[in-house]
């Protein structure tokens, strides 16, 4: 059981380039999340999804876009990379029914914008 | 806006119990308290959660005060591999009742 899989693990981008961070989960979880973590800080929520076709903004959505066409996948898109987006990005998922279940996290994507 | 308050850092001797406190004075009556930890820069790892009763699992124990305004995570016999940042989390009304991670407590287990 792979859990939450994020690709790539590392990436260096030039300012103005675009890329998509991939996230896939095989636990049939309804809820999925994207966070960013800057050095020495906690995680900040970028976007979340409560099911296929439904997404919503978190605390820091500017500069990012998401889509959720399937239950399994929740890609995060950076359209015009900026140095301020240098960070570690974590994807998470959790089951949505019943009592609020804890989140399961991927291993992260380390992104540098130069 | 983490809605929880934790000490910035703590030390613990290897083999001793590590007691990590958390204040969540604004928690609502039906909200759970969750604890995660993050080792180095890995993804956060779920430890335990509770509502009002004390909870125990293979990793830790969670003690919640009767008024639910604070809790303590207990690692009964800390090892060097328990060195990590520990996050105490409650859901917040913003962003669809989602989880907000503050800076957490950096626990150092010393040999």
Coordinates of N, CA and C in Angstrom, one line a residue, chain B:
Chain B
X1 N -2.6 31.4 12.0 CA -3.6 31.3 13.1 C -3.8 29.9 13.6
X2 N -2.8 29.4 14.4 CA -2.8 28.0 14.7 C -3.8 27.6 15.7
X3 N -4.3 28.4 16.5 CA -5.3 28.1 17.6 C -4.7 27.2 18.7
X4 N -3.4 26.9 18.6 CA -2.8 26.1 19.7 C -1.5 26.8 20.0
X5 N -1.0 26.6 21.2 CA 0.2 27.2 21.7 C 1.1 26.1 22.3
X6 N 2.3 26.0 21.8 CA 3.3 25.0 22.2 C 4.6 25.7 22.5
X7 N 5.4 25.1 23.5 CA 6.8 25.6 23.7 C 7.6 25.4 22.4
X8 N 8.5 26.3 22.2 CA 9.3 26.3 21.0 C 10.2 25.0 20.9
X9 N 10.8 24.7 22.1 CA 11.7 23.6 22.1 C 11.8 22.9 23.5
X10 N 12.2 21.7 23.5 CA 12.3 20.9 24.7 C 13.4 19.9 24.6
X11 N 14.1 19.5 25.7 CA 15.0 18.5 25.7 C 14.5 17.3 26.6
X12 N 15.0 16.1 26.3 CA 14.6 15.0 27.1 C 15.7 14.0 27.0
X13 N 16.0 13.4 28.2 CA 17.1 12.3 28.2 C 16.5 11.0 27.6
X14 N 17.4 10.4 26.9 CA 17.0 9.1 26.3 C 16.6 8.1 27.4
X15 N 15.5 7.4 27.1 CA 14.9 6.5 28.1 C 13.9 7.0 29.1
X16 N 13.9 8.4 29.2 CA 13.0 9.0 30.1 C 11.7 9.4 29.3
X17 N 10.7 9.7 30.1 CA 9.4 10.1 29.4 C 9.5 11.5 28.9
X18 N 9.0 11.8 27.7 CA 8.9 13.1 27.2 C 7.5 13.6 27.3
X19 N 7.3 14.7 27.9 CA 5.9 15.3 28.1 C 5.8 16.6 27.4
X20 N 5.0 16.6 26.3 CA 4.9 17.8 25.5 C 3.6 18.4 25.7
X21 N 3.6 19.7 26.2 CA 2.3 20.3 26.5 C 1.8 21.1 25.3
X22 N 0.4 21.4 25.3 CA -0.2 22.2 24.3 C -1.4 22.8 24.9
X23 N -1.6 24.1 24.6 CA -2.7 24.9 25.0 C -3.7 25.1 23.8
X24 N -4.9 24.8 24.0 CA -5.9 25.0 23.0 C -7.2 25.5 23.6
X25 N -7.1 26.7 24.2 CA -8.2 27.2 25.1 C -9.4 27.6 24.3
X26 N -9.4 27.7 23.0 CA -10.5 28.1 22.2 C -11.2 26.9 21.5
X27 N -10.8 25.7 21.8 CA -11.3 24.5 21.2 C -12.8 24.4 21.4
X28 N -13.5 24.0 20.4 CA -15.0 23.9 20.6 C -15.3 22.5 21.1
X29 N -16.5 22.3 21.6 CA -16.9 21.1 22.4 C -16.7 19.8 21.6
X30 N -16.9 19.8 20.3 CA -16.9 18.6 19.6 C -15.6 18.4 18.7
X31 N -14.6 19.2 18.9 CA -13.4 19.1 18.1 C -12.4 18.3 18.8
X32 N -11.7 17.5 17.9 CA -10.6 16.6 18.4 C -9.3 17.4 18.4
X33 N -8.4 16.9 19.2 CA -7.0 17.4 19.3 C -6.1 16.3 18.6
X34 N -5.3 16.7 17.6 CA -4.5 15.8 16.9 C -3.0 16.1 17.2
X35 N -2.2 15.1 17.2 CA -0.8 15.3 17.3 C -0.1 14.6 16.2
X36 N 0.9 15.3 15.6 CA 1.7 14.8 14.5 C 3.2 15.1 14.9
X37 N 4.1 14.4 14.2 CA 5.5 14.8 14.3 C 6.1 14.8 12.9
X38 N 7.2 15.5 12.8 CA 7.9 15.6 11.6 C 9.4 15.4 11.9
X39 N 10.0 14.4 11.3 CA 11.4 14.0 11.5 C 12.2 14.6 10.3
X40 N 13.2 15.4 10.6 CA 13.9 16.1 9.6 C 12.9 16.8 8.7
X41 N 13.0 16.6 7.4 CA 12.1 17.3 6.5 C 11.1 16.3 5.9
X42 N 10.9 15.2 6.5 CA 9.9 14.2 6.0 C 8.5 14.8 6.1
X43 N 7.6 14.1 5.5 CA 6.2 14.5 5.7 C 5.7 14.2 7.2
X44 N 4.8 15.1 7.7 CA 4.4 14.8 9.1 C 3.7 13.4 9.2
X45 N 4.0 12.9 10.4 CA 3.5 11.5 10.7 C 2.5 11.6 11.8
X46 N 1.3 11.1 11.6 CA 0.3 11.0 12.6 C 0.7 10.2 13.8
X47 N 0.4 10.8 15.0 CA 0.7 10.1 16.3 C -0.6 9.6 17.0
X48 N -1.4 10.5 17.3 CA -2.6 10.2 18.1 C -3.6 11.3 18.1
X49 N -4.9 11.0 18.4 CA -5.8 12.1 18.5 C -6.8 11.7 19.6
X50 N -7.5 12.8 20.2 CA -8.5 12.5 21.2 C -9.5 13.6 21.3
X51 N -10.6 13.3 22.0 CA -11.7 14.3 22.2 C -11.7 14.8 23.6
X52 N -12.0 13.9 24.6 CA -12.0 14.3 26.0 C -11.4 13.2 26.9
X53 N -11.4 12.0 26.5 CA -10.8 11.0 27.3 C -9.4 10.8 26.9
X54 N -8.6 10.3 27.9 CA -7.2 10.0 27.6 C -7.1 8.9 26.6
X55 N -6.1 8.9 25.8 CA -5.9 8.0 24.7 C -4.5 7.4 24.8
X56 N -4.4 6.2 24.4 CA -3.1 5.5 24.3 C -3.0 4.6 23.1
X57 N -1.9 4.7 22.4 CA -1.6 3.7 21.3 C -0.2 3.3 21.4
X58 N 0.3 2.6 20.4 CA 1.6 2.0 20.4 C 2.7 3.1 20.4
X59 N 2.4 4.3 20.0 CA 3.4 5.3 19.9 C 3.4 6.2 21.2
X60 N 2.3 6.6 21.7 CA 2.2 7.6 22.7 C 0.9 7.5 23.5
X61 N 0.9 8.4 24.5 CA -0.4 8.6 25.3 C -0.7 10.1 25.2
X62 N -2.0 10.3 25.2 CA -2.5 11.7 25.2 C -3.4 11.9 26.4
X63 N -3.0 13.0 27.1 CA -3.8 13.3 28.3 C -4.5 14.7 28.0
X64 N -5.8 14.7 28.1 CA -6.6 15.9 27.9 C -7.2 16.4 29.2
X65 N -7.0 17.7 29.5 CA -7.6 18.2 30.8 C -9.1 18.1 30.7
X66 N -9.7 18.1 31.9 CA -11.2 18.0 31.9 C -11.9 19.1 31.2
X67 N -11.3 20.4 31.3 CA -11.9 21.5 30.6 C -11.5 21.6 29.1
X68 N -10.7 20.6 28.7 CA -10.3 20.5 27.3 C -9.5 21.7 26.8
X69 N -9.0 22.5 27.7 CA -8.2 23.7 27.2 C -6.7 23.4 27.0
X70 N -6.3 22.2 27.4 CA -4.9 21.9 27.2 C -4.8 20.3 27.1
X71 N -3.7 19.9 26.6 CA -3.4 18.5 26.5 C -1.9 18.3 26.6
X72 N -1.5 17.0 26.9 CA -0.1 16.7 27.0 C 0.1 15.4 26.2
X73 N 1.1 15.4 25.3 CA 1.5 14.2 24.6 C 2.7 13.5 25.4
X74 N 2.5 12.3 25.7 CA 3.6 11.6 26.5 C 4.2 10.5 25.6
X75 N 5.5 10.6 25.5 CA 6.3 9.5 24.9 C 7.0 8.8 26.0
X76 N 6.5 7.6 26.4 CA 6.9 7.0 27.7 C 8.4 6.7 27.9
X77 N 9.0 6.3 26.8 CA 10.5 6.0 26.9 C 11.1 6.5 25.6
X78 N 11.5 7.8 25.7 CA 12.0 8.5 24.5 C 13.3 7.8 24.0
X79 N 13.4 7.7 22.7 CA 14.7 7.3 22.1 C 15.2 8.4 21.2
X80 N 16.4 8.2 20.7 CA 17.0 9.2 19.8 C 16.2 9.4 18.6
X81 N 15.5 8.4 18.1 CA 14.7 8.5 16.9 C 13.4 9.3 17.1
X82 N 13.1 9.6 18.4 CA 12.0 10.5 18.6 C 12.3 11.9 18.5
X83 N 13.5 12.3 18.2 CA 13.9 13.7 18.0 C 13.2 14.2 16.7
X84 N 12.4 15.2 16.9 CA 11.5 15.7 15.8 C 10.8 16.9 16.2
X85 N 10.1 17.5 15.3 CA 9.1 18.6 15.7 C 7.8 18.0 15.8
X86 N 7.1 18.3 17.0 CA 5.8 17.8 17.3 C 4.8 18.9 17.2
X87 N 3.7 18.6 16.5 CA 2.6 19.5 16.2 C 1.4 19.1 17.0
X88 N 0.8 20.0 17.7 CA -0.5 19.9 18.3 C -1.5 20.7 17.4
X89 N -2.6 20.0 17.0 CA -3.4 20.7 15.9 C -4.9 20.5 16.3
X90 N -5.6 21.5 16.1 CA -7.1 21.5 16.0 C -7.6 22.0 14.7
X91 N -8.8 21.7 14.3 CA -9.3 22.3 13.1 C -9.7 23.7 13.4
X92 N -9.7 24.6 12.4 CA -10.2 25.9 12.5 C -11.3 26.2 11.5
X93 N -12.1 27.2 11.8 CA -13.3 27.4 11.0 C -12.9 27.9 9.6
X94 N -11.8 28.6 9.5 CA -11.4 29.0 8.1 C -11.0 27.9 7.3
X95 N -11.0 28.1 6.0 CA -10.5 27.1 5.0 C -11.3 25.8 5.2
X96 N -12.6 25.8 5.3 CA -13.3 24.6 5.3 C -13.1 23.7 6.5
X97 N -12.9 24.2 7.7 CA -12.7 23.4 8.9 C -11.5 22.6 8.7
X98 N -10.4 23.2 8.3 CA -9.2 22.4 8.0 C -8.2 22.5 9.1
X99 N -7.1 21.7 9.0 CA -6.1 21.7 10.0 C -5.0 22.8 9.7
X100 N -4.6 23.4 10.8 CA -3.6 24.5 10.7 C -2.4 24.1 11.5
X101 N -1.3 24.0 10.9 CA 0.0 23.6 11.6 C 0.7 24.9 12.0
X102 N 0.9 25.0 13.3 CA 1.8 26.1 13.8 C 3.3 25.6 13.8
X103 N 4.2 26.3 14.4 CA 5.6 26.0 14.3 C 5.9 24.7 15.2
X104 N 5.1 24.3 16.1 CA 5.3 23.1 16.8 C 6.4 23.2 17.9
X105 N 6.7 22.1 18.5 CA 7.8 22.0 19.5 C 8.9 21.1 19.0
X106 N 10.1 21.6 19.0 CA 11.2 20.9 18.6 C 11.7 20.1 19.8
X107 N 11.5 18.8 19.8 CA 12.0 17.9 20.9 C 13.4 17.3 20.5
X108 N 14.3 17.5 21.4 CA 15.6 16.9 21.2 C 15.8 15.8 22.3
X109 N 16.0 14.6 21.9 CA 16.3 13.5 22.8 C 17.8 13.3 22.9
X110 N 18.3 13.5 24.1 CA 19.8 13.5 24.3 C 20.3 12.2 24.9
X111 N 21.4 11.7 24.4 CA 22.0 10.5 24.9 C 22.5 10.6 26.3

